[in-house]
Amino acid sequence: MRLTVPRVLMVLIGALLFIGAFAIAPTTTSGGREDGPSDRLAKAESGAAVTAEAKAVATAAPAAPPRPAAELFPPAGKAFIGVMTEKGPHDFTATNMFTAAAKHQPQVMLFSSGWASDKFDRTLFDRIRGRGMLPMLGWEPWNYKVDQAARKEKLPARKIDKIRSNQPAYRLSHITRGDFDPYLRSWAEGIKSLGYPVAIRFAHEMNGDWYPWSEATNANRPGEYVKAWRHVHDLFRAAGVSNVIWVWSPNARWSTTTANLAGLYPGDDYVDWVGATGYYGTGAFSNYRSFDEIFKPTITEIRTFTSKPMVITETGASDANGRKAEWIKQTFQMLSRHKDIIGLIWFEVDKELDWRIVSSPAVAKAFAKGVAAPRYQVTWPPAMLPRTELKD
């Protein structure tokens, strides 16, 4: 074929058209489907979302570390020292004197309240809390004015016991059948509203015969103490109260006839701390008897049916034999061997006998030296949870 100018121009024009067709043709997916405008927009938005998410992750604040577990009271290896005075949170004069003599801030205050006349009073609990002490309520189902009247007559001790223990309105069966339920609910709601822990030592020294809630008095029957305790506990639980430390506290055994504490124990589901009350210098313990001689038989018996932490809920010493300071010194030495005892409450009252540590400089010095040990150096912030198991 002879090339002419027109033919050359036609070939060039055709080549340009062929190249242009490839330049403007739409792209296809790997499956051969063409990406239309909506597909390309979706891909662009997806890419933008991934980029935005990556930026958000890169700029987000670091995750908060897990909250530490609440500290237990008392901490492991520690024990608290508490105090009970005649006027309790109504007047802190005696507490101030005790603190100065002991050179130690007590971490718990025990005070009593009788069902016959005492209504819930938030102020009393807040006053104790405000001084850095855990409130422990000694809650007593009786009319304590009967006891006060008998004492004013200066009757013999056993005669007073017989009079005050005979109060039919406060029989254990009356508690269980609900006679006091409205009263109990008012206290449950009040304690619930506090928002910080409160220990309740309900119907203490139940193994004696000097209170109307003892099964040995007031026409009470075997088994009724546990039923009454559980009734009170269950009422609080039904009211949604979760800030109570339930303290079960018999009297220290004073003879071989005062055993069978297991029959008076409500059970671990109903108790947080177990306790014991005992004094040197009165009754069966008038002659010198060490802390272990007074308390160990009771502790040994309690350990046959529960391993709950133990508190000496009341103790004191008289100086009738001139050995009060010696007894205190020896008590702190023995306490160090009882790892299951997480607290001790001193009865700082001049009643019948002078149990106070301020009774003499020698006694105060012995007590101050004992509580200066590292084991008792602990504070009570309300945010702490009670130690309810020794293994905690």
mmCIF file of C-alpha atoms in Angstrom:
data_model
loop_
_atom_site.group_PDB
_atom_site.id
_atom_site.type_symbol
_atom_site.label_atom_id
_atom_site.label_comp_id
_atom_site.label_asym_id
_atom_site.label_seq_id
_atom_site.Cartn_x
_atom_site.Cartn_y
_atom_site.Cartn_z
ATOM 1 C CA MET A 1 0.000 0.000 0.000
ATOM 2 C CA ARG A 2 1.307 3.383 -0.923
ATOM 3 C CA LEU A 3 1.374 5.756 2.002
ATOM 4 C CA THR A 4 -0.258 9.019 1.393
ATOM 5 C CA VAL A 5 -0.699 11.942 3.698
ATOM 6 C CA PRO A 6 -4.442 11.358 4.266
ATOM 7 C CA ARG A 7 -3.807 7.724 5.137
ATOM 8 C CA VAL A 8 -1.072 8.594 7.652
ATOM 9 C CA LEU A 9 -3.382 11.102 9.359
ATOM 10 C CA MET A 10 -6.145 8.523 9.655
ATOM 11 C CA VAL A 11 -3.786 6.003 11.332
ATOM 12 C CA LEU A 12 -2.577 8.608 13.840
ATOM 13 C CA ILE A 13 -6.105 9.696 14.702
ATOM 14 C CA GLY A 14 -7.167 6.045 15.294
ATOM 15 C CA ALA A 15 -4.223 5.397 17.595
ATOM 16 C CA LEU A 16 -5.026 8.475 19.693
ATOM 17 C CA LEU A 17 -8.655 7.397 20.062
ATOM 18 C CA PHE A 18 -7.612 3.884 21.186
ATOM 19 C CA ILE A 19 -5.239 5.222 23.866
ATOM 20 C CA GLY A 20 -7.882 7.653 25.184
ATOM 21 C CA ALA A 21 -10.416 4.882 25.596
ATOM 22 C CA PHE A 22 -8.074 3.064 28.057
ATOM 23 C CA ALA A 23 -7.341 6.265 29.980
ATOM 24 C CA ILE A 24 -10.959 7.060 30.803
ATOM 25 C CA ALA A 25 -12.305 3.516 31.292
ATOM 26 C CA PRO A 26 -13.667 2.769 34.891
ATOM 27 C CA THR A 27 -11.664 0.424 37.173
ATOM 28 C CA THR A 28 -13.022 -2.959 38.122
ATOM 29 C CA THR A 29 -12.945 -5.005 41.297
ATOM 30 C CA SER A 30 -11.058 -8.248 41.624
ATOM 31 C CA GLY A 31 -14.285 -10.034 40.752
ATOM 32 C CA GLY A 32 -14.668 -8.020 37.598
ATOM 33 C CA ARG A 33 -17.506 -5.763 38.887
ATOM 34 C CA GLU A 34 -17.011 -2.115 38.168
ATOM 35 C CA ASP A 35 -16.889 0.240 41.128
ATOM 36 C CA GLY A 36 -19.579 2.806 40.685
ATOM 37 C CA PRO A 37 -19.752 6.152 42.477
ATOM 38 C CA SER A 38 -21.555 4.710 45.560
ATOM 39 C CA ASP A 39 -18.901 1.993 45.991
ATOM 40 C CA ARG A 40 -16.081 4.453 45.833
ATOM 41 C CA LEU A 41 -17.850 6.698 48.392
ATOM 42 C CA ALA A 42 -18.370 3.774 50.754
ATOM 43 C CA LYS A 43 -14.682 2.889 50.517
ATOM 44 C CA ALA A 44 -13.691 6.446 51.206
ATOM 45 C CA GLU A 45 -16.006 6.680 54.246
ATOM 46 C CA SER A 46 -14.748 3.335 55.540
ATOM 47 C CA GLY A 47 -11.195 4.502 55.241
ATOM 48 C CA ALA A 48 -12.037 7.726 57.037
ATOM 49 C CA ALA A 49 -13.771 5.811 59.835
ATOM 50 C CA VAL A 50 -10.779 3.549 60.344
ATOM 51 C CA THR A 51 -8.509 6.566 60.430
ATOM 52 C CA ALA A 52 -10.747 8.360 62.933
ATOM 53 C CA GLU A 53 -10.920 5.281 65.125
ATOM 54 C CA ALA A 54 -7.180 4.901 65.046
ATOM 55 C CA LYS A 55 -6.779 8.533 66.027
ATOM 56 C CA ALA A 56 -9.304 8.129 68.870
ATOM 57 C CA VAL A 57 -7.455 5.103 70.219
ATOM 58 C CA ALA A 58 -4.165 6.943 69.950
ATOM 59 C CA THR A 59 -5.457 10.007 71.769
ATOM 60 C CA ALA A 60 -7.752 8.301 74.334
ATOM 61 C CA ALA A 61 -6.818 8.563 78.030
ATOM 62 C CA PRO A 62 -5.176 5.423 79.441
ATOM 63 C CA ALA A 63 -7.561 2.974 81.147
ATOM 64 C CA ALA A 64 -7.989 3.559 84.886
ATOM 65 C CA PRO A 65 -6.130 1.004 87.015
ATOM 66 C CA PRO A 66 -8.313 -1.454 88.981
ATOM 67 C CA ARG A 67 -9.455 -0.127 92.349
ATOM 68 C CA PRO A 68 -7.510 -1.624 95.255
ATOM 69 C CA ALA A 69 -9.400 -3.859 97.654
ATOM 70 C CA ALA A 70 -10.767 -2.088 100.722
ATOM 71 C CA GLU A 71 -8.484 -2.251 103.758
ATOM 72 C CA LEU A 72 -9.680 -4.403 106.641
ATOM 73 C CA PHE A 73 -10.087 -3.293 110.245
ATOM 74 C CA PRO A 74 -7.978 -4.165 112.004
ATOM 75 C CA PRO A 75 -5.280 -4.935 109.429
ATOM 76 C CA ALA A 76 -3.523 -8.291 109.504
ATOM 77 C CA GLY A 77 -1.320 -8.650 112.554
ATOM 78 C CA LYS A 78 -2.933 -5.683 114.307
ATOM 79 C CA ALA A 79 -5.424 -5.334 117.158
ATOM 80 C CA PHE A 80 -7.446 -2.382 118.368
ATOM 81 C CA ILE A 81 -7.804 -0.984 121.868
ATOM 82 C CA GLY A 82 -11.259 0.296 122.750
ATOM 83 C CA VAL A 83 -12.816 1.998 125.731
ATOM 84 C CA MET A 84 -16.116 2.050 127.577
ATOM 85 C CA THR A 85 -16.881 4.874 129.994
ATOM 86 C CA GLU A 86 -19.855 5.617 132.207
ATOM 87 C CA LYS A 87 -21.233 8.408 130.019
ATOM 88 C CA GLY A 88 -19.907 7.282 126.676
ATOM 89 C CA PRO A 89 -20.593 9.689 123.808
ATOM 90 C CA HIS A 90 -22.726 11.894 126.049
ATOM 91 C CA ASP A 91 -19.578 13.243 127.725
ATOM 92 C CA PHE A 92 -16.013 12.579 126.550
ATOM 93 C CA THR A 93 -14.297 13.790 129.740
ATOM 94 C CA ALA A 94 -13.472 10.271 130.921
ATOM 95 C CA THR A 95 -12.411 9.294 127.394
ATOM 96 C CA ASN A 96 -10.020 12.241 127.253
ATOM 97 C CA MET A 97 -8.512 11.244 130.582
ATOM 98 C CA PHE A 98 -8.126 7.647 129.426
ATOM 99 C CA THR A 99 -6.463 8.761 126.177
ATOM 100 C CA ALA A 100 -4.036 11.015 128.019
ATOM 101 C CA ALA A 101 -3.128 8.340 130.557
ATOM 102 C CA ALA A 102 -2.725 5.624 127.910
ATOM 103 C CA LYS A 103 -0.926 7.986 125.509
ATOM 104 C CA HIS A 104 -3.007 6.191 122.916
ATOM 105 C CA GLN A 105 -6.090 7.051 120.872
ATOM 106 C CA PRO A 106 -8.702 4.293 121.303
ATOM 107 C CA GLN A 107 -10.075 2.989 118.018
ATOM 108 C CA VAL A 108 -13.427 1.710 119.338
ATOM 109 C CA MET A 109 -15.964 3.025 121.841
ATOM 110 C CA LEU A 110 -18.519 0.734 123.455
ATOM 111 C CA PHE A 111 -21.663 2.306 124.896
ATOM 112 C CA SER A 112 -24.922 0.818 126.139
ATOM 113 C CA SER A 113 -28.529 1.422 125.207
ATOM 114 C CA GLY A 114 -31.626 -0.129 126.823
ATOM 115 C CA TRP A 115 -34.775 -0.955 124.875
ATOM 116 C CA ALA A 116 -37.203 0.414 127.467
ATOM 117 C CA SER A 117 -36.427 4.085 126.949
ATOM 118 C CA ASP A 118 -33.615 4.677 124.434
ATOM 119 C CA LYS A 119 -34.528 5.659 120.887
ATOM 120 C CA PHE A 120 -32.112 5.775 117.987
ATOM 121 C CA ASP A 121 -30.030 8.938 118.160
ATOM 122 C CA ARG A 122 -27.695 9.512 115.253
ATOM 123 C CA THR A 123 -25.812 12.186 117.172
ATOM 124 C CA LEU A 124 -24.275 9.636 119.541
ATOM 125 C CA PHE A 125 -22.846 7.556 116.719
ATOM 126 C CA ASP A 126 -21.577 10.589 114.822
ATOM 127 C CA ARG A 127 -19.803 11.906 117.914
ATOM 128 C CA ILE A 128 -17.891 8.648 118.262
ATOM 129 C CA ARG A 129 -17.124 8.519 114.543
ATOM 130 C CA GLY A 130 -15.949 12.126 114.657
ATOM 131 C CA ARG A 131 -13.279 11.116 117.148
ATOM 132 C CA GLY A 132 -11.920 8.393 114.906
ATOM 133 C CA MET A 133 -13.540 5.518 116.798
ATOM 134 C CA LEU A 134 -15.752 2.702 115.582
ATOM 135 C CA PRO A 135 -19.055 2.830 117.505
ATOM 136 C CA MET A 136 -19.959 -0.406 119.267
ATOM 137 C CA LEU A 137 -23.499 -0.469 120.618
ATOM 138 C CA GLY A 138 -24.174 -2.624 123.653
ATOM 139 C CA TRP A 139 -27.832 -3.267 122.834
ATOM 140 C CA GLU A 140 -29.747 -4.473 125.868
ATOM 141 C CA PRO A 141 -33.376 -5.728 125.735
ATOM 142 C CA TRP A 142 -34.480 -4.642 129.202
ATOM 143 C CA ASN A 143 -35.411 -1.711 131.422
ATOM 144 C CA TYR A 144 -32.084 -0.664 132.955
ATOM 145 C CA LYS A 145 -33.861 1.654 135.398
ATOM 146 C CA VAL A 146 -34.850 -1.446 137.411
ATOM 147 C CA ASP A 147 -31.146 -2.087 137.922
ATOM 148 C CA GLN A 148 -30.477 1.540 138.851
ATOM 149 C CA ALA A 149 -33.256 1.537 141.452
ATOM 150 C CA ALA A 150 -31.942 -1.670 143.037
ATOM 151 C CA ARG A 151 -28.438 -0.255 143.256
ATOM 152 C CA LYS A 152 -29.671 2.900 144.989
ATOM 153 C CA GLU A 153 -31.016 0.702 147.750
ATOM 154 C CA LYS A 154 -27.484 -0.677 148.167
ATOM 155 C CA LEU A 155 -28.710 -4.246 148.092
ATOM 156 C CA PRO A 156 -26.304 -7.203 147.919
ATOM 157 C CA ALA A 157 -25.012 -7.926 144.407
ATOM 158 C CA ARG A 158 -26.852 -11.233 144.015
ATOM 159 C CA LYS A 159 -30.087 -9.651 145.188
ATOM 160 C CA ILE A 160 -29.674 -6.941 142.528
ATOM 161 C CA ASP A 161 -29.049 -9.631 139.915
ATOM 162 C CA LYS A 162 -32.279 -11.405 140.831
ATOM 163 C CA ILE A 163 -34.345 -8.226 140.696
ATOM 164 C CA ARG A 164 -33.069 -6.930 137.379
ATOM 165 C CA SER A 165 -33.217 -10.312 135.647
ATOM 166 C CA ASN A 166 -36.936 -10.667 136.338
ATOM 167 C CA GLN A 167 -38.544 -8.521 133.618
ATOM 168 C CA PRO A 168 -41.339 -10.560 131.958
ATOM 169 C CA ALA A 169 -41.956 -8.007 129.190
ATOM 170 C CA TYR A 170 -38.479 -8.748 127.850
ATOM 171 C CA ARG A 171 -38.635 -12.525 127.704
ATOM 172 C CA LEU A 172 -36.789 -13.968 124.744
ATOM 173 C CA SER A 173 -39.976 -15.476 123.336
ATOM 174 C CA HIS A 174 -41.524 -11.998 123.207
ATOM 175 C CA ILE A 175 -38.654 -10.778 121.067
ATOM 176 C CA THR A 176 -39.014 -13.708 118.679
ATOM 177 C CA ARG A 177 -42.777 -13.357 118.285
ATOM 178 C CA GLY A 178 -42.352 -9.748 117.149
ATOM 179 C CA ASP A 179 -43.406 -7.668 120.154
ATOM 180 C CA PHE A 180 -40.499 -5.269 119.544
ATOM 181 C CA ASP A 181 -40.398 -5.319 115.746
ATOM 182 C CA PRO A 182 -41.471 -1.672 115.227
ATOM 183 C CA TYR A 183 -38.778 -0.593 117.691
ATOM 184 C CA LEU A 184 -36.176 -2.782 116.000
ATOM 185 C CA ARG A 185 -37.066 -1.422 112.552
ATOM 186 C CA SER A 186 -36.616 2.154 113.744
ATOM 187 C CA TRP A 187 -33.079 1.306 114.825
ATOM 188 C CA ALA A 188 -32.388 -0.671 111.673
ATOM 189 C CA GLU A 189 -33.349 2.263 109.475
ATOM 190 C CA GLY A 190 -31.354 4.648 111.661
ATOM 191 C CA ILE A 191 -28.171 2.596 111.599
ATOM 192 C CA LYS A 192 -28.567 1.998 107.872
ATOM 193 C CA SER A 193 -28.693 5.764 107.311
ATOM 194 C CA LEU A 194 -25.312 6.301 108.997
ATOM 195 C CA GLY A 195 -23.353 5.097 106.004
ATOM 196 C CA TYR A 196 -20.431 3.767 108.071
ATOM 197 C CA PRO A 197 -19.863 0.564 110.072
ATOM 198 C CA VAL A 198 -21.377 0.046 113.507
ATOM 199 C CA ALA A 199 -20.730 -2.942 115.765
ATOM 200 C CA ILE A 200 -23.705 -4.257 117.754
ATOM 201 C CA ARG A 201 -23.047 -6.362 120.840
ATOM 202 C CA PHE A 202 -26.559 -7.687 121.331
ATOM 203 C CA ALA A 203 -27.697 -9.188 124.661
ATOM 204 C CA HIS A 204 -24.244 -9.886 126.077
ATOM 205 C CA GLU A 205 -23.252 -12.238 128.918
ATOM 206 C CA MET A 206 -26.187 -14.460 128.022
ATOM 207 C CA ASN A 207 -24.566 -17.408 129.796
ATOM 208 C CA GLY A 208 -25.007 -15.731 133.173
ATOM 209 C CA ASP A 209 -28.155 -15.384 135.282
ATOM 210 C CA TRP A 210 -28.173 -11.657 135.917
ATOM 211 C CA TYR A 211 -29.966 -10.341 132.811
ATOM 212 C CA PRO A 212 -33.551 -10.918 131.627
ATOM 213 C CA TRP A 213 -32.314 -12.310 128.302
ATOM 214 C CA SER A 214 -30.483 -15.216 129.968
ATOM 215 C CA GLU A 215 -32.033 -18.639 129.411
ATOM 216 C CA ALA A 216 -31.490 -19.298 133.138
ATOM 217 C CA THR A 217 -33.856 -16.489 134.189
ATOM 218 C CA ASN A 218 -37.109 -14.690 133.391
ATOM 219 C CA ALA A 219 -38.978 -17.899 132.440
ATOM 220 C CA ASN A 220 -36.835 -18.242 129.310
ATOM 221 C CA ARG A 221 -36.259 -21.686 127.827
ATOM 222 C CA PRO A 222 -33.304 -23.451 126.204
ATOM 223 C CA GLY A 223 -32.898 -22.530 122.566
ATOM 224 C CA GLU A 224 -34.764 -19.243 122.853
ATOM 225 C CA TYR A 225 -31.656 -17.062 122.935
ATOM 226 C CA VAL A 226 -30.535 -18.207 119.498
ATOM 227 C CA LYS A 227 -34.057 -17.725 118.121
ATOM 228 C CA ALA A 228 -34.215 -14.174 119.501
ATOM 229 C CA TRP A 229 -30.758 -13.302 118.103
ATOM 230 C CA ARG A 230 -31.635 -14.619 114.658
ATOM 231 C CA HIS A 231 -34.943 -12.770 114.675
ATOM 232 C CA VAL A 232 -33.217 -9.450 115.345
ATOM 233 C CA HIS A 233 -30.485 -10.174 112.791
ATOM 234 C CA ASP A 234 -32.997 -11.233 110.108
ATOM 235 C CA LEU A 235 -35.083 -8.123 110.653
ATOM 236 C CA PHE A 236 -32.026 -5.953 110.006
ATOM 237 C CA ARG A 237 -31.182 -7.993 106.917
ATOM 238 C CA ALA A 238 -34.740 -7.615 105.587
ATOM 239 C CA ALA A 239 -34.414 -3.849 106.079
ATOM 240 C CA GLY A 240 -31.334 -3.851 103.838
ATOM 241 C CA VAL A 241 -28.875 -3.020 106.617
ATOM 242 C CA SER A 242 -25.370 -4.038 105.563
ATOM 243 C CA ASN A 243 -23.150 -1.901 107.816
ATOM 244 C CA VAL A 244 -23.521 -3.837 111.094
ATOM 245 C CA ILE A 245 -20.787 -5.934 112.705
ATOM 246 C CA TRP A 246 -22.639 -8.468 114.863
ATOM 247 C CA VAL A 247 -20.754 -9.215 118.101
ATOM 248 C CA TRP A 248 -21.658 -12.267 120.205
ATOM 249 C CA SER A 249 -20.177 -11.937 123.673
ATOM 250 C CA PRO A 250 -20.633 -14.364 126.604
ATOM 251 C CA ASN A 251 -19.137 -13.916 130.031
ATOM 252 C CA ALA A 252 -15.839 -15.650 130.751
ATOM 253 C CA ARG A 253 -16.453 -19.026 132.369
ATOM 254 C CA TRP A 254 -16.154 -18.736 136.119
ATOM 255 C CA SER A 255 -16.655 -22.419 137.006
ATOM 256 C CA THR A 256 -16.954 -25.816 135.356
ATOM 257 C CA THR A 257 -20.753 -25.481 135.424
ATOM 258 C CA THR A 258 -20.856 -22.587 132.969
ATOM 259 C CA ALA A 259 -19.975 -24.448 129.786
ATOM 260 C CA ASN A 260 -22.271 -25.259 126.832
ATOM 261 C CA LEU A 261 -21.655 -22.008 124.989
ATOM 262 C CA ALA A 262 -22.223 -23.868 121.723
ATOM 263 C CA GLY A 263 -25.942 -24.056 122.518
ATOM 264 C CA LEU A 264 -26.078 -20.267 122.786
ATOM 265 C CA TYR A 265 -24.181 -19.540 119.563
ATOM 266 C CA PRO A 266 -26.394 -18.263 116.698
ATOM 267 C CA GLY A 267 -24.033 -19.568 114.004
ATOM 268 C CA ASP A 268 -21.364 -18.074 111.757
ATOM 269 C CA ASP A 269 -23.976 -16.766 109.318
ATOM 270 C CA TYR A 270 -25.301 -14.552 112.112
ATOM 271 C CA VAL A 271 -22.078 -13.481 113.834
ATOM 272 C CA ASP A 272 -19.066 -11.437 112.663
ATOM 273 C CA TRP A 273 -17.001 -11.198 115.859
ATOM 274 C CA VAL A 274 -17.085 -13.371 118.953
ATOM 275 C CA GLY A 275 -16.224 -11.879 122.300
ATOM 276 C CA ALA A 276 -15.816 -12.467 125.994
ATOM 277 C CA THR A 277 -16.184 -10.377 129.139
ATOM 278 C CA GLY A 278 -14.045 -10.870 132.221
ATOM 279 C CA TYR A 279 -12.489 -8.872 135.059
ATOM 280 C CA TYR A 280 -9.702 -9.454 137.528
ATOM 281 C CA GLY A 281 -10.604 -8.570 141.111
ATOM 282 C CA THR A 282 -14.254 -9.519 141.534
ATOM 283 C CA GLY A 283 -16.406 -12.576 142.132
ATOM 284 C CA ALA A 284 -14.686 -15.824 141.201
ATOM 285 C CA PHE A 285 -11.689 -13.803 140.043
ATOM 286 C CA SER A 286 -11.145 -11.885 143.301
ATOM 287 C CA ASN A 287 -7.854 -13.602 143.958
ATOM 288 C CA TYR A 288 -5.050 -12.945 141.525
ATOM 289 C CA ARG A 289 -5.667 -14.725 138.256
ATOM 290 C CA SER A 290 -3.875 -13.887 135.037
ATOM 291 C CA PHE A 291 -5.522 -12.971 131.763
ATOM 292 C CA ASP A 292 -5.109 -16.522 130.490
ATOM 293 C CA GLU A 293 -6.507 -18.017 133.684
ATOM 294 C CA ILE A 294 -9.601 -15.830 133.302
ATOM 295 C CA PHE A 295 -10.166 -16.045 129.553
ATOM 296 C CA LYS A 296 -8.429 -19.109 128.136
ATOM 297 C CA PRO A 297 -11.065 -21.718 129.148
ATOM 298 C CA THR A 298 -13.732 -19.630 127.391
ATOM 299 C CA ILE A 299 -11.584 -19.017 124.307
ATOM 300 C CA THR A 300 -10.774 -22.725 124.102
ATOM 301 C CA GLU A 301 -14.457 -23.649 124.262
ATOM 302 C CA ILE A 302 -15.471 -21.067 121.668
ATOM 303 C CA ARG A 303 -12.825 -22.376 119.284
ATOM 304 C CA THR A 304 -14.565 -25.763 119.251
ATOM 305 C CA PHE A 305 -17.457 -24.306 117.237
ATOM 306 C CA THR A 306 -16.257 -21.150 115.453
ATOM 307 C CA SER A 307 -13.103 -19.534 114.115
ATOM 308 C CA LYS A 308 -14.503 -16.003 113.948
ATOM 309 C CA PRO A 309 -12.193 -13.173 115.107
ATOM 310 C CA MET A 310 -12.337 -12.567 118.853
ATOM 311 C CA VAL A 311 -12.671 -9.343 120.840
ATOM 312 C CA ILE A 312 -12.341 -8.981 124.596
ATOM 313 C CA THR A 313 -15.466 -6.826 124.789
ATOM 314 C CA GLU A 314 -15.070 -5.841 128.436
ATOM 315 C CA THR A 315 -12.200 -6.169 130.832
ATOM 316 C CA GLY A 316 -10.635 -4.324 133.720
ATOM 317 C CA ALA A 317 -8.709 -4.859 136.908
ATOM 318 C CA SER A 318 -9.139 -3.694 140.471
ATOM 319 C CA ASP A 319 -6.316 -2.842 142.815
ATOM 320 C CA ALA A 320 -7.827 -4.604 145.808
ATOM 321 C CA ASN A 321 -4.741 -6.799 146.125
ATOM 322 C CA GLY A 322 -2.279 -4.122 145.038
ATOM 323 C CA ARG A 323 -1.461 -5.997 141.811
ATOM 324 C CA LYS A 324 -3.409 -4.049 139.203
ATOM 325 C CA ALA A 325 -0.358 -2.677 137.371
ATOM 326 C CA GLU A 326 1.216 -6.132 137.432
ATOM 327 C CA TRP A 327 -1.942 -7.682 135.962
ATOM 328 C CA ILE A 328 -2.030 -5.143 133.142
ATOM 329 C CA LYS A 329 1.623 -5.681 132.294
ATOM 330 C CA GLN A 330 1.167 -9.447 132.229
ATOM 331 C CA THR A 331 -2.050 -9.144 130.196
ATOM 332 C CA PHE A 332 -0.342 -7.344 127.332
ATOM 333 C CA GLN A 333 2.426 -9.936 127.365
ATOM 334 C CA MET A 334 -0.141 -12.725 127.056
ATOM 335 C CA LEU A 335 -2.230 -10.934 124.462
ATOM 336 C CA SER A 336 0.668 -11.049 122.027
ATOM 337 C CA ARG A 337 0.298 -14.846 121.955
ATOM 338 C CA HIS A 338 -3.385 -14.726 121.011
ATOM 339 C CA LYS A 339 -3.248 -13.968 117.301
ATOM 340 C CA ASP A 340 -6.996 -14.552 116.971
ATOM 341 C CA ILE A 341 -7.808 -11.681 119.355
ATOM 342 C CA ILE A 342 -8.277 -8.590 117.191
ATOM 343 C CA GLY A 343 -9.315 -6.155 119.905
ATOM 344 C CA LEU A 344 -9.719 -5.379 123.600
ATOM 345 C CA ILE A 345 -12.114 -2.901 125.230
ATOM 346 C CA TRP A 346 -11.179 -1.495 128.614
ATOM 347 C CA PHE A 347 -13.938 -0.726 131.140
ATOM 348 C CA GLU A 348 -12.861 2.739 132.265
ATOM 349 C CA VAL A 349 -15.459 3.116 135.028
ATOM 350 C CA ASP A 350 -15.389 3.476 138.805
ATOM 351 C CA LYS A 351 -18.332 1.197 139.548
ATOM 352 C CA GLU A 352 -18.452 -1.257 142.445
ATOM 353 C CA LEU A 353 -14.664 -1.197 142.129
ATOM 354 C CA ASP A 354 -12.356 1.266 140.407
ATOM 355 C CA TRP A 355 -11.471 -0.375 137.095
ATOM 356 C CA ARG A 356 -9.953 2.746 135.526
ATOM 357 C CA ILE A 357 -6.362 3.031 134.351
ATOM 358 C CA VAL A 358 -6.302 6.578 135.751
ATOM 359 C CA SER A 359 -6.673 5.139 139.258
ATOM 360 C CA SER A 360 -2.920 5.505 139.845
ATOM 361 C CA PRO A 361 0.226 6.654 137.982
ATOM 362 C CA ALA A 362 1.692 3.145 138.164
ATOM 363 C CA VAL A 363 -1.380 1.629 136.524
ATOM 364 C CA ALA A 364 -1.474 4.277 133.806
ATOM 365 C CA LYS A 365 2.219 3.753 133.096
ATOM 366 C CA ALA A 366 1.788 -0.018 132.783
ATOM 367 C CA PHE A 367 -1.134 0.394 130.394
ATOM 368 C CA ALA A 368 0.643 3.028 128.287
ATOM 369 C CA LYS A 369 3.683 0.799 127.926
ATOM 370 C CA GLY A 370 1.513 -2.129 126.836
ATOM 371 C CA VAL A 371 -0.456 -0.264 124.145
ATOM 372 C CA ALA A 372 2.728 1.317 122.770
ATOM 373 C CA ALA A 373 3.526 -1.979 121.050
ATOM 374 C CA PRO A 374 3.374 -1.847 117.217
ATOM 375 C CA ARG A 375 0.472 -4.319 117.214
ATOM 376 C CA TYR A 376 -1.902 -1.633 118.549
ATOM 377 C CA GLN A 377 -0.769 1.176 116.276
ATOM 378 C CA VAL A 378 -3.745 1.306 113.944
ATOM 379 C CA THR A 379 -6.375 3.854 112.986
ATOM 380 C CA TRP A 380 -10.030 3.395 112.088
ATOM 381 C CA PRO A 381 -11.148 5.239 108.958
ATOM 382 C CA PRO A 382 -14.875 4.615 108.324
ATOM 383 C CA ALA A 383 -14.058 3.334 104.822
ATOM 384 C CA MET A 384 -12.339 0.264 106.274
ATOM 385 C CA LEU A 385 -14.261 -2.997 106.187
ATOM 386 C CA PRO A 386 -14.436 -5.143 109.313
ATOM 387 C CA ARG A 387 -12.195 -8.186 109.461
ATOM 388 C CA THR A 388 -14.737 -10.982 109.720
ATOM 389 C CA GLU A 389 -12.394 -13.894 108.969
ATOM 390 C CA LEU A 390 -8.994 -14.457 110.536
ATOM 391 C CA LYS A 391 -7.587 -15.526 107.169
ATOM 392 C CA ASP A 392 -8.518 -12.201 105.510
#
